[in-house]
Amino acid sequence: MQIIQDISSTKSLCRSLKQEGTLGFVPTMGYLHEGHLSLVKQSVKENPNTIVSIFVNPSQFGQDEDLDTYPRDLERDVALLKECGVEYVFNPNAQTIYPSGFDTWVVPEKLASVLCGKSRPGHFRGVATVVLKLLNITNPDHMYMGIKDYQQLRILKQMASDLHLDCDIVACPIVREADGLAMSSRNSYLNPDERKRALSLYHGLLKARELYEQGERDCGQIIETIKSIIQESGGRIDYIECVDPLTLQSISEAKDDTRMMLAVYFGKTRLIDNMALKA
Ligand code: PAF
């Protein structure tokens, strides 16, 4: 396993790996769980070489957010990646990615003005900027991303198209715990009671699917149903919206591909989840 910290060595490594065939890339902030590992396994299966980045990107955290407490465990991450057959990890530090004088940002517009972009101003500017940097450093053929962060995925796909990037972005299914909670590094913040209550996200989304299946087409009704399930569990709702899967704009009449998007706090932990109305 090679853990590389500097940019020029990573660039030359990736250049030489690409001589052997396609290169897969999985960007992460570490503290890996089965969700990340499913992306890694897919990349390992589909490409002769895979590189994974582990970098807790400061620019995507707001001032009052959890940058300092974000869970980190490089040794464990590396061991998990080894088990998946990954041989290369890019693990830069913040100074390497944002040296003094750094002054150029990628600013997604409309797609970042809704949902999480509203509650976390600047978040997607940080995400888009770091991902473009990581893509420029690794120059992969395929980048693997989870549908769990649906808005992030849409924004990065749009960025790849708008900026003529040569990398294909592969969307991978949400991985859930046995009881249905979507996997997230932030689940580790939940105490046992919050963990139990957080299941209402999944239950709300499933109930909404059931309603749609029974013929409900009014997004207002669908949202109310999810809302009451989550509020009953004591979750503090940031947003629940039914959106167009491409534009992420709120819609009123539900269709098969309408995406239910939600962000909810349990205690101090903010969780997100999403699902299409039709399975
Ligand atoms: O989804 C994440 O873990 C991060 O937003 C990403 C894509 C690694 C950028 O820092």
PDB file of C-alpha atoms in Angstrom, residues 199-230 240-242 254-256 258-262 274-279:
ATOM      1  CA  LEU A 199     -34.647   5.470  11.678  1.00  0.00           C
ATOM      2  CA  SER A 200     -37.711   7.666  11.137  1.00  0.00           C
ATOM      3  CA  LEU A 201     -35.925   9.101   8.067  1.00  0.00           C
ATOM      4  CA  TYR A 202     -36.028   5.735   6.354  1.00  0.00           C
ATOM      5  CA  HIS A 203     -39.516   4.946   7.618  1.00  0.00           C
ATOM      6  CA  GLY A 204     -40.808   8.322   6.391  1.00  0.00           C
ATOM      7  CA  LEU A 205     -39.329   7.770   2.927  1.00  0.00           C
ATOM      8  CA  LEU A 206     -40.766   4.247   2.715  1.00  0.00           C
ATOM      9  CA  LYS A 207     -44.203   5.449   3.822  1.00  0.00           C
ATOM     10  CA  ALA A 208     -44.094   8.143   1.126  1.00  0.00           C
ATOM     11  CA  ARG A 209     -43.282   5.501  -1.474  1.00  0.00           C
ATOM     12  CA  GLU A 210     -46.239   3.469  -0.273  1.00  0.00           C
ATOM     13  CA  LEU A 211     -48.560   6.498  -0.625  1.00  0.00           C
ATOM     14  CA  TYR A 212     -47.270   7.137  -4.137  1.00  0.00           C
ATOM     15  CA  GLU A 213     -47.836   3.495  -4.994  1.00  0.00           C
ATOM     16  CA  GLN A 214     -51.437   3.890  -3.794  1.00  0.00           C
ATOM     17  CA  GLY A 215     -51.959   6.818  -6.172  1.00  0.00           C
ATOM     18  CA  GLU A 216     -51.037   9.941  -4.184  1.00  0.00           C
ATOM     19  CA  ARG A 217     -49.547  12.559  -6.518  1.00  0.00           C
ATOM     20  CA  ASP A 218     -49.667  15.672  -4.363  1.00  0.00           C
ATOM     21  CA  CYS A 219     -46.121  16.403  -3.155  1.00  0.00           C
ATOM     22  CA  GLY A 220     -47.564  18.538  -0.352  1.00  0.00           C
ATOM     23  CA  GLN A 221     -49.353  15.483   1.082  1.00  0.00           C
ATOM     24  CA  ILE A 222     -46.325  13.280   0.606  1.00  0.00           C
ATOM     25  CA  ILE A 223     -44.121  15.779   2.447  1.00  0.00           C
ATOM     26  CA  GLU A 224     -46.667  16.123   5.296  1.00  0.00           C
ATOM     27  CA  THR A 225     -46.629  12.353   5.797  1.00  0.00           C
ATOM     28  CA  ILE A 226     -42.854  12.178   6.035  1.00  0.00           C
ATOM     29  CA  LYS A 227     -42.843  15.243   8.267  1.00  0.00           C
ATOM     30  CA  SER A 228     -45.261  13.774  10.804  1.00  0.00           C
ATOM     31  CA  ILE A 229     -43.288  10.504  11.048  1.00  0.00           C
ATOM     32  CA  ILE A 230     -40.037  12.384  11.630  1.00  0.00           C
ATOM     33  CA  ILE A 240     -38.079  17.872   3.365  1.00  0.00           C
ATOM     34  CA  GLU A 241     -38.671  18.441  -0.330  1.00  0.00           C
ATOM     35  CA  CYS A 242     -39.833  16.613  -3.431  1.00  0.00           C
ATOM     36  CA  ALA A 254     -45.170  13.689  -8.012  1.00  0.00           C
ATOM     37  CA  LYS A 255     -43.761  11.456 -10.768  1.00  0.00           C
ATOM     38  CA  ASP A 256     -41.869   8.145 -10.699  1.00  0.00           C
ATOM     39  CA  THR A 258     -39.328  12.579  -8.258  1.00  0.00           C
ATOM     40  CA  ARG A 259     -36.650  12.608  -5.582  1.00  0.00           C
ATOM     41  CA  MET A 260     -37.602  13.003  -1.944  1.00  0.00           C
ATOM     42  CA  MET A 261     -34.782  14.850  -0.210  1.00  0.00           C
ATOM     43  CA  LEU A 262     -34.423  15.466   3.484  1.00  0.00           C
ATOM     44  CA  ASN A 274     -33.114  10.655  -0.179  1.00  0.00           C
ATOM     45  CA  MET A 275     -35.113   8.241  -2.305  1.00  0.00           C
ATOM     46  CA  ALA A 276     -36.927   8.189  -5.635  1.00  0.00           C
ATOM     47  CA  LEU A 277     -40.691   7.916  -5.288  1.00  0.00           C
ATOM     48  CA  LYS A 278     -40.833   4.776  -7.410  1.00  0.00           C
ATOM     49  CA  ALA A 279     -38.653   1.880  -6.342  1.00  0.00           C
TER      50      ALA A 279
END
